[in-house]
PDB file of C-alpha atoms in Angstrom:
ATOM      1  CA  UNK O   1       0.000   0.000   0.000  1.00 66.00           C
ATOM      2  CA  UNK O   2       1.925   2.568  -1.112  1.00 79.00           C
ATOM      3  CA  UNK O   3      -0.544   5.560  -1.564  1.00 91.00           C
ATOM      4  CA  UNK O   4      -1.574   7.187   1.544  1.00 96.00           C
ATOM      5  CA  UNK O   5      -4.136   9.625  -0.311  1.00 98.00           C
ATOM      6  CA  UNK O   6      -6.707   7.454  -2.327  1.00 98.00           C
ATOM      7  CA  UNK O   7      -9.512   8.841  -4.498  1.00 98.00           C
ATOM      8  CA  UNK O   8     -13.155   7.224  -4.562  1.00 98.00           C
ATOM      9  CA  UNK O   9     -12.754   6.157  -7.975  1.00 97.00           C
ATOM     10  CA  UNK O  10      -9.873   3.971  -5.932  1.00 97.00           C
ATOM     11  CA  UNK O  11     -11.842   3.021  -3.881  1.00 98.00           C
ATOM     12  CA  UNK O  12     -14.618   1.731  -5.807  1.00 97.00           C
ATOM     13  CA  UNK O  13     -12.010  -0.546  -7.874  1.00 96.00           C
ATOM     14  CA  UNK O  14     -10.312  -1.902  -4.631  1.00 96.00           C
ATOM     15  CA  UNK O  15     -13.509  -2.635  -2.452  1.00 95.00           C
ATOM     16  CA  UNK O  16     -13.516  -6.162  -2.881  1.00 94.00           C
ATOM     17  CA  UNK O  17     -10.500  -7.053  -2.048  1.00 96.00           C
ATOM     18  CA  UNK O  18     -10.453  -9.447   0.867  1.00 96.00           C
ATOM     19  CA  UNK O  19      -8.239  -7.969   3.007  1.00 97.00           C
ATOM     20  CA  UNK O  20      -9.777  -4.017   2.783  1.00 97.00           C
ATOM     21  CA  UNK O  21     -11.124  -2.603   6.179  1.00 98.00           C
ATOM     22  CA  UNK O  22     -13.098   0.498   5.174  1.00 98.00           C
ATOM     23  CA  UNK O  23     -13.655   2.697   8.630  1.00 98.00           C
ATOM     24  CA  UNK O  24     -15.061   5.751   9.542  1.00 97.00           C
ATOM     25  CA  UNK O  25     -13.618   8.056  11.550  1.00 97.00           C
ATOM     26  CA  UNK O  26     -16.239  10.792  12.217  1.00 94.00           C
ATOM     27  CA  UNK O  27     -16.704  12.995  15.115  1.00 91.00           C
ATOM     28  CA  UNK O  28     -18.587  16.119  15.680  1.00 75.00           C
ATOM     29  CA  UNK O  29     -16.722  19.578  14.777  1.00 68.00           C
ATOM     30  CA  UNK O  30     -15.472  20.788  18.308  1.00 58.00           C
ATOM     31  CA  UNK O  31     -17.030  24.023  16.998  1.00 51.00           C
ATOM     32  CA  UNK O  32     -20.443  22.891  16.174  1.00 53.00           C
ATOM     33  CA  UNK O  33     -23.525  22.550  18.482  1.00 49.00           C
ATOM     34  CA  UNK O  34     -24.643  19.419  17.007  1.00 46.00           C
ATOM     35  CA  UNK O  35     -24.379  15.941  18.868  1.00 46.00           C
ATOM     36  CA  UNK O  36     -25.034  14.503  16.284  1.00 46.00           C
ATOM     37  CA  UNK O  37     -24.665  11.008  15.026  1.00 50.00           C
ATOM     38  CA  UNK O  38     -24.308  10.809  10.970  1.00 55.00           C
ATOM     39  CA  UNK O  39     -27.439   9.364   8.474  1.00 71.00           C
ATOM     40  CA  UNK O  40     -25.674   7.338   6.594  1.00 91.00           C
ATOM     41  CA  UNK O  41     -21.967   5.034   5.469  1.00 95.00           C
ATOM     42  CA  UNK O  42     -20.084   3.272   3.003  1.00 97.00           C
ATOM     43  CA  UNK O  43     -21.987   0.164   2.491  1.00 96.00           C
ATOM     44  CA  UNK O  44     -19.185  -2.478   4.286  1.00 96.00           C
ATOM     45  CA  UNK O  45     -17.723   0.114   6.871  1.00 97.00           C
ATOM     46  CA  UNK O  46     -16.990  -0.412  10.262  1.00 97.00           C
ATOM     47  CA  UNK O  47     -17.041   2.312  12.739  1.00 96.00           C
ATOM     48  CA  UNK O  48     -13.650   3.453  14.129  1.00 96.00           C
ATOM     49  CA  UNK O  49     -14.940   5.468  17.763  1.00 95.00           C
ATOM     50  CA  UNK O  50     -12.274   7.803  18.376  1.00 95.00           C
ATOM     51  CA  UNK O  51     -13.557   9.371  20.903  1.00 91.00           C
ATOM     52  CA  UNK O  52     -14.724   6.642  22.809  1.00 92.00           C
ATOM     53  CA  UNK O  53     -12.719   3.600  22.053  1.00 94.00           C
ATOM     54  CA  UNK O  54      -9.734   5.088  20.371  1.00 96.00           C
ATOM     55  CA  UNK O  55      -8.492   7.248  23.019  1.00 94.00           C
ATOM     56  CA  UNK O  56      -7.399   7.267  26.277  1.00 91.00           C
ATOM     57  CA  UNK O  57     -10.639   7.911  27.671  1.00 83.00           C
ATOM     58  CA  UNK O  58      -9.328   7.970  31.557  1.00 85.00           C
ATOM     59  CA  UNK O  59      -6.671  11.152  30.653  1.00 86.00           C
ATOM     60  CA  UNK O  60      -7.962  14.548  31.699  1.00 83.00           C
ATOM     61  CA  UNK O  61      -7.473  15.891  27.972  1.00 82.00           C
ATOM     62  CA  UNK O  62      -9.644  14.973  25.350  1.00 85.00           C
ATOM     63  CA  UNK O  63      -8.498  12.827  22.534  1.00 88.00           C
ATOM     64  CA  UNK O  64      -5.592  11.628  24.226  1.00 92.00           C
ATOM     65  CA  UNK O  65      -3.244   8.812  22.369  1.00 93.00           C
ATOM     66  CA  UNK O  66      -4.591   5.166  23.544  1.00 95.00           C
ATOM     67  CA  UNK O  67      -2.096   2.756  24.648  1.00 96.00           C
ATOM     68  CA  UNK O  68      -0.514   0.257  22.318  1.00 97.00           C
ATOM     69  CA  UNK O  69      -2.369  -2.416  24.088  1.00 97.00           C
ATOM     70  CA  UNK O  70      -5.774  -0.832  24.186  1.00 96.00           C
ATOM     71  CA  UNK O  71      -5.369   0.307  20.529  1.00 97.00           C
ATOM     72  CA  UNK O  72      -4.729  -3.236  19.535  1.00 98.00           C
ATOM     73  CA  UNK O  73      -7.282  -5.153  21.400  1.00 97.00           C
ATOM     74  CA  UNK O  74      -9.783  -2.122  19.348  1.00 97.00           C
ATOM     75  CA  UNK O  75      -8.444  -2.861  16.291  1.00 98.00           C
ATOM     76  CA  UNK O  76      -8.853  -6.735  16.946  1.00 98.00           C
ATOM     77  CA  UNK O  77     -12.754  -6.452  18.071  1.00 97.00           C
ATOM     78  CA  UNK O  78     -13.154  -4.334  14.380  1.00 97.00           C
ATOM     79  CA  UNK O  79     -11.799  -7.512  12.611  1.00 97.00           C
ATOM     80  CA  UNK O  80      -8.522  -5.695  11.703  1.00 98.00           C
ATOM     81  CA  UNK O  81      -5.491  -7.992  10.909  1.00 98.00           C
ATOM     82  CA  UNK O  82      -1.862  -7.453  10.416  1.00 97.00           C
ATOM     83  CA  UNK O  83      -2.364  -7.724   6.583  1.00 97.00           C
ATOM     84  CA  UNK O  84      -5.325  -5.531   6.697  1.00 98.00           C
ATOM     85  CA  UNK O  85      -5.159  -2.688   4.307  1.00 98.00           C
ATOM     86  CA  UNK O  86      -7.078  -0.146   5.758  1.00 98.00           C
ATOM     87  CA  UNK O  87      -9.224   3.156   4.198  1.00 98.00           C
ATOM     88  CA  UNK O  88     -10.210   6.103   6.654  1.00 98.00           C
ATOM     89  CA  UNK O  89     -13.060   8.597   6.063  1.00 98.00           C
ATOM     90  CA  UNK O  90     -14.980  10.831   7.626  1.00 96.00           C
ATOM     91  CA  UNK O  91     -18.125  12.426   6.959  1.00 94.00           C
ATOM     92  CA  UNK O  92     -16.939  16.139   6.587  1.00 94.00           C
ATOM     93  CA  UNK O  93     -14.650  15.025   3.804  1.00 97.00           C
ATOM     94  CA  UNK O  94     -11.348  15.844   5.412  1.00 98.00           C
ATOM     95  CA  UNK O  95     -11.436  16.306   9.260  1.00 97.00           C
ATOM     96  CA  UNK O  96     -11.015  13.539  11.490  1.00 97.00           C
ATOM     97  CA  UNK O  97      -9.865  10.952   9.176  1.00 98.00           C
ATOM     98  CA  UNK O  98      -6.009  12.119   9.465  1.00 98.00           C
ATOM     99  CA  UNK O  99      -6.202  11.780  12.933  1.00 98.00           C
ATOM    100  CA  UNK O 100      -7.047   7.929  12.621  1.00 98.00           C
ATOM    101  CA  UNK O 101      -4.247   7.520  10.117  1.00 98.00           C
ATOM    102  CA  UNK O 102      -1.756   9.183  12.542  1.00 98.00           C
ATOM    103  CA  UNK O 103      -3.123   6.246  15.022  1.00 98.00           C
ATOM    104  CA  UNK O 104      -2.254   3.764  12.741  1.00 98.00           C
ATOM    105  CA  UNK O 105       0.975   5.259  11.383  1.00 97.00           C
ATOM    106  CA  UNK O 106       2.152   5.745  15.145  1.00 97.00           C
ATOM    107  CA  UNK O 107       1.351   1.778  16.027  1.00 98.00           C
ATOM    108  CA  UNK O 108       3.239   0.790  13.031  1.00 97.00           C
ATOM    109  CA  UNK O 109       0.204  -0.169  10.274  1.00 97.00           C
ATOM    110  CA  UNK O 110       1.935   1.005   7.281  1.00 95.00           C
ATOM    111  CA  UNK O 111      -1.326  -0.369   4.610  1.00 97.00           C
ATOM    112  CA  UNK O 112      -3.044   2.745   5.471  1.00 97.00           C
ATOM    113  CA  UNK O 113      -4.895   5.488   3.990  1.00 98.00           C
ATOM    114  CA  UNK O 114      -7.244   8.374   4.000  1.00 98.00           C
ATOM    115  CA  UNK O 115     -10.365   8.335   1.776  1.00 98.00           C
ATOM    116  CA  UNK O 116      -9.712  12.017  -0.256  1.00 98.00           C
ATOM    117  CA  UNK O 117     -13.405  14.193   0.056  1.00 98.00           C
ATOM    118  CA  UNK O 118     -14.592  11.029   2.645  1.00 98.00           C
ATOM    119  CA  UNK O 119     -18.244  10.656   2.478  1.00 97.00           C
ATOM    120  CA  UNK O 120     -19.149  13.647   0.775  1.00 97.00           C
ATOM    121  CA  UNK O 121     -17.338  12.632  -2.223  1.00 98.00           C
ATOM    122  CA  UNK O 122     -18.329   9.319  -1.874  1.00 98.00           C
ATOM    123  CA  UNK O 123     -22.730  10.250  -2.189  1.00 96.00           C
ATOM    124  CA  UNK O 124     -21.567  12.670  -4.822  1.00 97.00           C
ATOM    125  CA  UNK O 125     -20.041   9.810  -6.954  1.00 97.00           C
ATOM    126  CA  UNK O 126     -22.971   7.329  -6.388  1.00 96.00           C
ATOM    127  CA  UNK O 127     -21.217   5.037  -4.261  1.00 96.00           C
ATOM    128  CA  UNK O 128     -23.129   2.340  -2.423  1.00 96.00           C
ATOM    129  CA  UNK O 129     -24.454   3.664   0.881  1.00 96.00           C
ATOM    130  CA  UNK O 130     -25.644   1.880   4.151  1.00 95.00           C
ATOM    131  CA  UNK O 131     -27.436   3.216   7.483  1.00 92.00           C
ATOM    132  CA  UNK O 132     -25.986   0.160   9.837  1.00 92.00           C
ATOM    133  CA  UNK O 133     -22.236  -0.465   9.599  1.00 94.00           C
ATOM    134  CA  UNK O 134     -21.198  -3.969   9.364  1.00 93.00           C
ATOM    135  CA  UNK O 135     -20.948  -6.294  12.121  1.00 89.00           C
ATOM    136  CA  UNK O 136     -20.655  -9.657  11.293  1.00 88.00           C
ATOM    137  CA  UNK O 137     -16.688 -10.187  11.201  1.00 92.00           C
ATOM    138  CA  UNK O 138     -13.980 -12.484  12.854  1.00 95.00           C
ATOM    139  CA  UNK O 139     -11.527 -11.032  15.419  1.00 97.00           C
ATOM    140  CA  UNK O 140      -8.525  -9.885  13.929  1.00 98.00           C
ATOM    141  CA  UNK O 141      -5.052 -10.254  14.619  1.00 98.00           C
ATOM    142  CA  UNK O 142      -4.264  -6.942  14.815  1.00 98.00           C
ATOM    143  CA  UNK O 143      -0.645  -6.399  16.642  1.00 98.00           C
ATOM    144  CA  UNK O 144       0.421  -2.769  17.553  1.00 98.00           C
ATOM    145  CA  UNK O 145       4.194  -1.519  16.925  1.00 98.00           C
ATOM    146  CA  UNK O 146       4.173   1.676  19.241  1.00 97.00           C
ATOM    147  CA  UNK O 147       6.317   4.063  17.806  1.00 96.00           C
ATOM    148  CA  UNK O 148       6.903   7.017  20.615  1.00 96.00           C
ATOM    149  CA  UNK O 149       9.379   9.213  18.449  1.00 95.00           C
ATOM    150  CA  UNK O 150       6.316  10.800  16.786  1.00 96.00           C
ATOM    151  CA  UNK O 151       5.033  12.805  19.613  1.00 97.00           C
ATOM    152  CA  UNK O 152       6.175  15.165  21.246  1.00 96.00           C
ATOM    153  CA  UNK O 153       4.707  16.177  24.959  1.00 95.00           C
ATOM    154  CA  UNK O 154       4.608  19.972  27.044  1.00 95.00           C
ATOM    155  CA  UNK O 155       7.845  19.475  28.343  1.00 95.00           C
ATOM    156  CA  UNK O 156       9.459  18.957  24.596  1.00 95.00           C
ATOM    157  CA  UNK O 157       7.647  22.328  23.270  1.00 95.00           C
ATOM    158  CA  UNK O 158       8.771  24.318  26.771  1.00 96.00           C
ATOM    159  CA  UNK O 159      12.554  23.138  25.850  1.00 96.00           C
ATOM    160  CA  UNK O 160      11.608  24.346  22.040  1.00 96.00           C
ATOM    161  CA  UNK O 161      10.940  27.896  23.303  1.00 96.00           C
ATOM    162  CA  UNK O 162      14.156  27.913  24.300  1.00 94.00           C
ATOM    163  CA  UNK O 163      15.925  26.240  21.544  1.00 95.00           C
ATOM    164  CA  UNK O 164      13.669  26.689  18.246  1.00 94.00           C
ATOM    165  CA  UNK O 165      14.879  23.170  17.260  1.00 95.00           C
ATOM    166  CA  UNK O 166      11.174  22.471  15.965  1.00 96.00           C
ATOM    167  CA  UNK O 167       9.521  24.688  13.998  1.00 97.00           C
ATOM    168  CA  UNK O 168       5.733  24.493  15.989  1.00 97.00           C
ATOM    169  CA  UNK O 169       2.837  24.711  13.639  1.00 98.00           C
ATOM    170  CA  UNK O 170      -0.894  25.446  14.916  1.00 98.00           C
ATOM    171  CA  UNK O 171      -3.227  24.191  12.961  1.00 98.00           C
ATOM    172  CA  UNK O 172      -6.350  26.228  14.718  1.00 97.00           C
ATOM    173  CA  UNK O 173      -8.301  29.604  12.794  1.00 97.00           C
ATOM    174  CA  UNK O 174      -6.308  32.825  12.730  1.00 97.00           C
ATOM    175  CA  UNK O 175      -8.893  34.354  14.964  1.00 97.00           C
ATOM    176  CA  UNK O 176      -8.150  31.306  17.676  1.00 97.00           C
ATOM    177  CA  UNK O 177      -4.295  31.738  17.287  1.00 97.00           C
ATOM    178  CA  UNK O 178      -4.201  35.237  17.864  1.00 97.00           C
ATOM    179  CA  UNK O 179      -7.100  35.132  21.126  1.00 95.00           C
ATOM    180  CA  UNK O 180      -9.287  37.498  19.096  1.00 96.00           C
ATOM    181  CA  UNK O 181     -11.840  34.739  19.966  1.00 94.00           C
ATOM    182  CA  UNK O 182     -12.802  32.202  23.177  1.00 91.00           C
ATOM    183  CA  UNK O 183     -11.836  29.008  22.844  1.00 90.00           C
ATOM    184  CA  UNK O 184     -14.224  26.493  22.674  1.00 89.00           C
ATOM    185  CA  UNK O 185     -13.322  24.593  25.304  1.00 85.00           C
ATOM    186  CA  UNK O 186     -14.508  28.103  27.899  1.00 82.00           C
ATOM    187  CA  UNK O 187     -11.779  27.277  30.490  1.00 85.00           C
ATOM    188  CA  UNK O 188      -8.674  27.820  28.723  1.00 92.00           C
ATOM    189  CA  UNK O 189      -6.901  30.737  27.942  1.00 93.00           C
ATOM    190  CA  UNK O 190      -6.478  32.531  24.796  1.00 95.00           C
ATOM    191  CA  UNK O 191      -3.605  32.964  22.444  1.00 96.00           C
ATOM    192  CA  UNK O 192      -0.768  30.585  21.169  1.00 97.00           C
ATOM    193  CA  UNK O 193       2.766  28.648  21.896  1.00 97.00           C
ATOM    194  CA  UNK O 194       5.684  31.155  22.004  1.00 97.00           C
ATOM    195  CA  UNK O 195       7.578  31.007  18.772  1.00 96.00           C
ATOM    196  CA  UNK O 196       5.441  28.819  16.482  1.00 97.00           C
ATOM    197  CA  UNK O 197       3.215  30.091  13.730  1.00 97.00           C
ATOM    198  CA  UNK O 198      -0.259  29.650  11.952  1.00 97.00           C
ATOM    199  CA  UNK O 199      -1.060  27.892   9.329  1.00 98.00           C
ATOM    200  CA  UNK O 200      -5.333  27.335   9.468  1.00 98.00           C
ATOM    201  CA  UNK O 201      -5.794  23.370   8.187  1.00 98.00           C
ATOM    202  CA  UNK O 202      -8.633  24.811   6.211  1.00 97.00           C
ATOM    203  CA  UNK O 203      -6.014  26.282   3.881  1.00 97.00           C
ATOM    204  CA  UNK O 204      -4.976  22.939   3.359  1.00 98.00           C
ATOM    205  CA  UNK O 205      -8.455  21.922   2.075  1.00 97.00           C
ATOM    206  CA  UNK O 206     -11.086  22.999  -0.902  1.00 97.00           C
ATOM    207  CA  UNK O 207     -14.537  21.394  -1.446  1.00 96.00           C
ATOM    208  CA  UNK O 208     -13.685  18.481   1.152  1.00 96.00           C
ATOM    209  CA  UNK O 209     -10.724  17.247  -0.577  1.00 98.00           C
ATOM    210  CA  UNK O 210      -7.095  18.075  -0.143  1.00 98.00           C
ATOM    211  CA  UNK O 211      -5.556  20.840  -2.756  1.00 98.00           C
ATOM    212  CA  UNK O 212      -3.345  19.103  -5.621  1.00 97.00           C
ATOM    213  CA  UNK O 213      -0.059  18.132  -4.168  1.00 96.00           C
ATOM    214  CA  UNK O 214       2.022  21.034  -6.264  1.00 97.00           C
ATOM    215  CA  UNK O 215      -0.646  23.664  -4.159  1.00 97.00           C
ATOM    216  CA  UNK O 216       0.177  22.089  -0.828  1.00 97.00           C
ATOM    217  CA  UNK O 217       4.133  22.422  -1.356  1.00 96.00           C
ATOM    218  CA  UNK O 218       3.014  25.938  -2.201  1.00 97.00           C
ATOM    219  CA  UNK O 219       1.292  26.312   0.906  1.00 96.00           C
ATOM    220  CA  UNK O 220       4.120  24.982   3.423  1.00 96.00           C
ATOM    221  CA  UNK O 221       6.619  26.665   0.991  1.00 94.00           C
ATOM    222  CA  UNK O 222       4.560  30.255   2.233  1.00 93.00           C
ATOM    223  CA  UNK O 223       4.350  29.702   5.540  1.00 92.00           C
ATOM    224  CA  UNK O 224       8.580  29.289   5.401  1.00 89.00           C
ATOM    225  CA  UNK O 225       9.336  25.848   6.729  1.00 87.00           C
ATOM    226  CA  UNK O 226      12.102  25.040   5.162  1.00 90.00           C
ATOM    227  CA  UNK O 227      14.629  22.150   6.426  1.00 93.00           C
ATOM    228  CA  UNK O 228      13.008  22.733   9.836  1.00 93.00           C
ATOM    229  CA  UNK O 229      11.593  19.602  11.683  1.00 97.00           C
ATOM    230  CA  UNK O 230       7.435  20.359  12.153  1.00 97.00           C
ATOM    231  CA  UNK O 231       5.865  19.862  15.200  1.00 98.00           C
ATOM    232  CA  UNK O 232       1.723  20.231  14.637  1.00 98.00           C
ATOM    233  CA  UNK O 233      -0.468  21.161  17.279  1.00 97.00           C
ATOM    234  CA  UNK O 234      -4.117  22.438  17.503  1.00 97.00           C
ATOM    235  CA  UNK O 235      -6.841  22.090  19.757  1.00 95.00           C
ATOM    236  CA  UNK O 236      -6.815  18.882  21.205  1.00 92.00           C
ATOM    237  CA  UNK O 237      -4.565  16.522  18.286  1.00 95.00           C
ATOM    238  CA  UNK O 238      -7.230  16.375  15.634  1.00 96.00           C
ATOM    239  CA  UNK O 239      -7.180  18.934  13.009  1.00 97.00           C
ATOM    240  CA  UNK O 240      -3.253  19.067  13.482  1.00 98.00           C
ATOM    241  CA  UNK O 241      -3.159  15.666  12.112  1.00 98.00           C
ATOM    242  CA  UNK O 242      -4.678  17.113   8.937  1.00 98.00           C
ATOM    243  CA  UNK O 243      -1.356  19.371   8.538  1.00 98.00           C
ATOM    244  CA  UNK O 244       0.465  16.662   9.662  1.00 98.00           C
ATOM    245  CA  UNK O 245      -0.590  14.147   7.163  1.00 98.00           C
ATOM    246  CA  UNK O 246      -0.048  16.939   4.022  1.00 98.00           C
ATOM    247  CA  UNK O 247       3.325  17.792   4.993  1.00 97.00           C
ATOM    248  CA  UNK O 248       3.736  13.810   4.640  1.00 97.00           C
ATOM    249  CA  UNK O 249       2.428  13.487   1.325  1.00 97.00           C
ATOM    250  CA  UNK O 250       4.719  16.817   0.248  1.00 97.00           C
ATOM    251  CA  UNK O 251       7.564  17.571   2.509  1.00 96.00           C
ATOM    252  CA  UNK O 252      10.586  15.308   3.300  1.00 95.00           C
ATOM    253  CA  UNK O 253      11.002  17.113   6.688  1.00 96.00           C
ATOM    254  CA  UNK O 254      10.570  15.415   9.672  1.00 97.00           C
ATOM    255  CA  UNK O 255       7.081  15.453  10.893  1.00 98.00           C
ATOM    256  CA  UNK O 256       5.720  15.047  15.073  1.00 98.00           C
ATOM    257  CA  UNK O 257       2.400  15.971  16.901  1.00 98.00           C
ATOM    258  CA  UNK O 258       2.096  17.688  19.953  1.00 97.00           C
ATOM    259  CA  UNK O 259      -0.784  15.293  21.145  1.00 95.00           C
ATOM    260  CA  UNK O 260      -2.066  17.547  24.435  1.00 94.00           C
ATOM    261  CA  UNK O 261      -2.442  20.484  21.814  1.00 96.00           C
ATOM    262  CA  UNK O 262      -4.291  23.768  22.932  1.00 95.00           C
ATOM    263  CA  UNK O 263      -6.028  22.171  25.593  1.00 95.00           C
ATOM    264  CA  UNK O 264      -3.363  21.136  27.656  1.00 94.00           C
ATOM    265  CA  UNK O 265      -0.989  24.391  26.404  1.00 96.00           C
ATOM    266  CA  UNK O 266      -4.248  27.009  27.295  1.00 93.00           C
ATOM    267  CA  UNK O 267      -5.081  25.242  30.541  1.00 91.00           C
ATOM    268  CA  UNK O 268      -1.811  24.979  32.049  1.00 82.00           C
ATOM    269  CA  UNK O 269      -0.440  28.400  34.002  1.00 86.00           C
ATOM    270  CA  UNK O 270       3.214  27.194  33.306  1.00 90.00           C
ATOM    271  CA  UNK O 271       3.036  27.322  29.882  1.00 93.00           C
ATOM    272  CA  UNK O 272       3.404  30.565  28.508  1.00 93.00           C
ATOM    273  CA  UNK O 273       1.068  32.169  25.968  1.00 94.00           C
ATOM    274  CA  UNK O 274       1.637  34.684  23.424  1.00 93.00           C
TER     275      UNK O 274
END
């Protein structure tokens, strides 16, 4: 599995193979009202609960990375195997699906990739739709390869102020980085990390889909990364995962997520905030 950016069209060719796991990855916008649960799948998917299931749901920040053992004993009840070549989507088109690759990438699944325009693109291309995911499938033998090198904690971006080794990315709106706004979460403070610099994951993104590859070089190549190593953070370690998983796909630089995000950076009076 060499592509980590597939297209419906893809998709629709590659369905049948035996060993694809199709999952979805949705979860409500941290910005939204809604609650809500979506209307409809990919006929054949299986639901990958990230809030609930795939995260450390006993850590006092929100999305927090699960441990190698609960993420593989997940994996196993979804019928996911070590040959399993998995496909992520979500039903905003690109939004939480990056996240679940990172999840995968970081446990060492390398047959992995994200569904480009997810569900959206999916309906708009008359692909084969379901309202009950399926459930009728063998436990897998799913076996997790934790990789720790690709996250980086508080204590690593406190030592960055200092030393501007990493070049800290935020992935949240310009109005959030620069505390013109609240926060969503109403208990932490405004602002960002000393030192790093904006670049709003919606840039990244037109229609759903990713911009062509040349436009997202572009993009990075604007916001003056250069050789530097990126360290992504956001809100809480979703929508960095979306810059996170571009600069793969583009950049040969060397790519880590700062997991506790905003919500451990705005809540914590240690941490300074710009």
């Amino acid at each position: 599995m060499e592509k980590q950016l597939v297209s419906v069209s893809w998709l629709k060719e590659n369905i049948n193979n035996p060993n694809m796991v199709v999952l979805d990855a949705s979860i409500p916008v941290v910005t939204e009202n809604s609650k809500t649960a979506k209307q409809t799948n990919i006929t054949g998917a299986r639901f990958m609960d990230l809030k609930n299931i795939f995260s450390d749901v006993e850590a006092n920040l929100p999305n927090t990375m699960p441990s190698p053992k609960q993420f593989e004993v997940a994996c196993r009840n979804l019928g996911i195997n070590e040959n399993s070549i998995i496909i992520i989507y979500d039903t905003k088109g690109i939004y939480s699906s990056p996240r679940a690759w990172f999840l995968f990438k970081t446990m060492g699944h390398a047959a992995i990739a994200v569904l480009d325009g997810g569900l959206p693109e999916w309906m708009k291309d008359g692909g084969s739709c379901s309202l009950a995911y399926a459930q009728n499938y063998p436990l897998g033998n799913f076996k997790s390869n934790f990789d720790p090198k690709r996250l980086k904690n508080a204590s690593s971006i406190l030592d960055n102020i200092r030393s501007g080794k990493y070049l800290v990315i935020d992935a949240r709106s310009e109005d959030r980085f620069l505390g013109k706004v609240p926060e969503p979460r109403t208990h932490l403070k405004r602002g960002h990390i000393p030192k790093s610099i904006n670049l709003p994951f919606s840039k990244l993104i037109k229609d759903g889909k990713f911009l062509p590859q040349q436009e997202l070089k572009t993009t990075f190549k604007d916001a003056f990364v250069g050789d530097y190593p990126l360290l992504f953070s956001c809100g809480s370690g979703i929508t960095a995962c979306i810059l996170l998983f571009a600069a793969n796909l583009v950049l040969e630089n060397e790519l880590f997520l700062y997991d506790g995000s905003w919500s451990e950076w705005g809540e914590g009076d240690e941490y300074p905030v710009k």
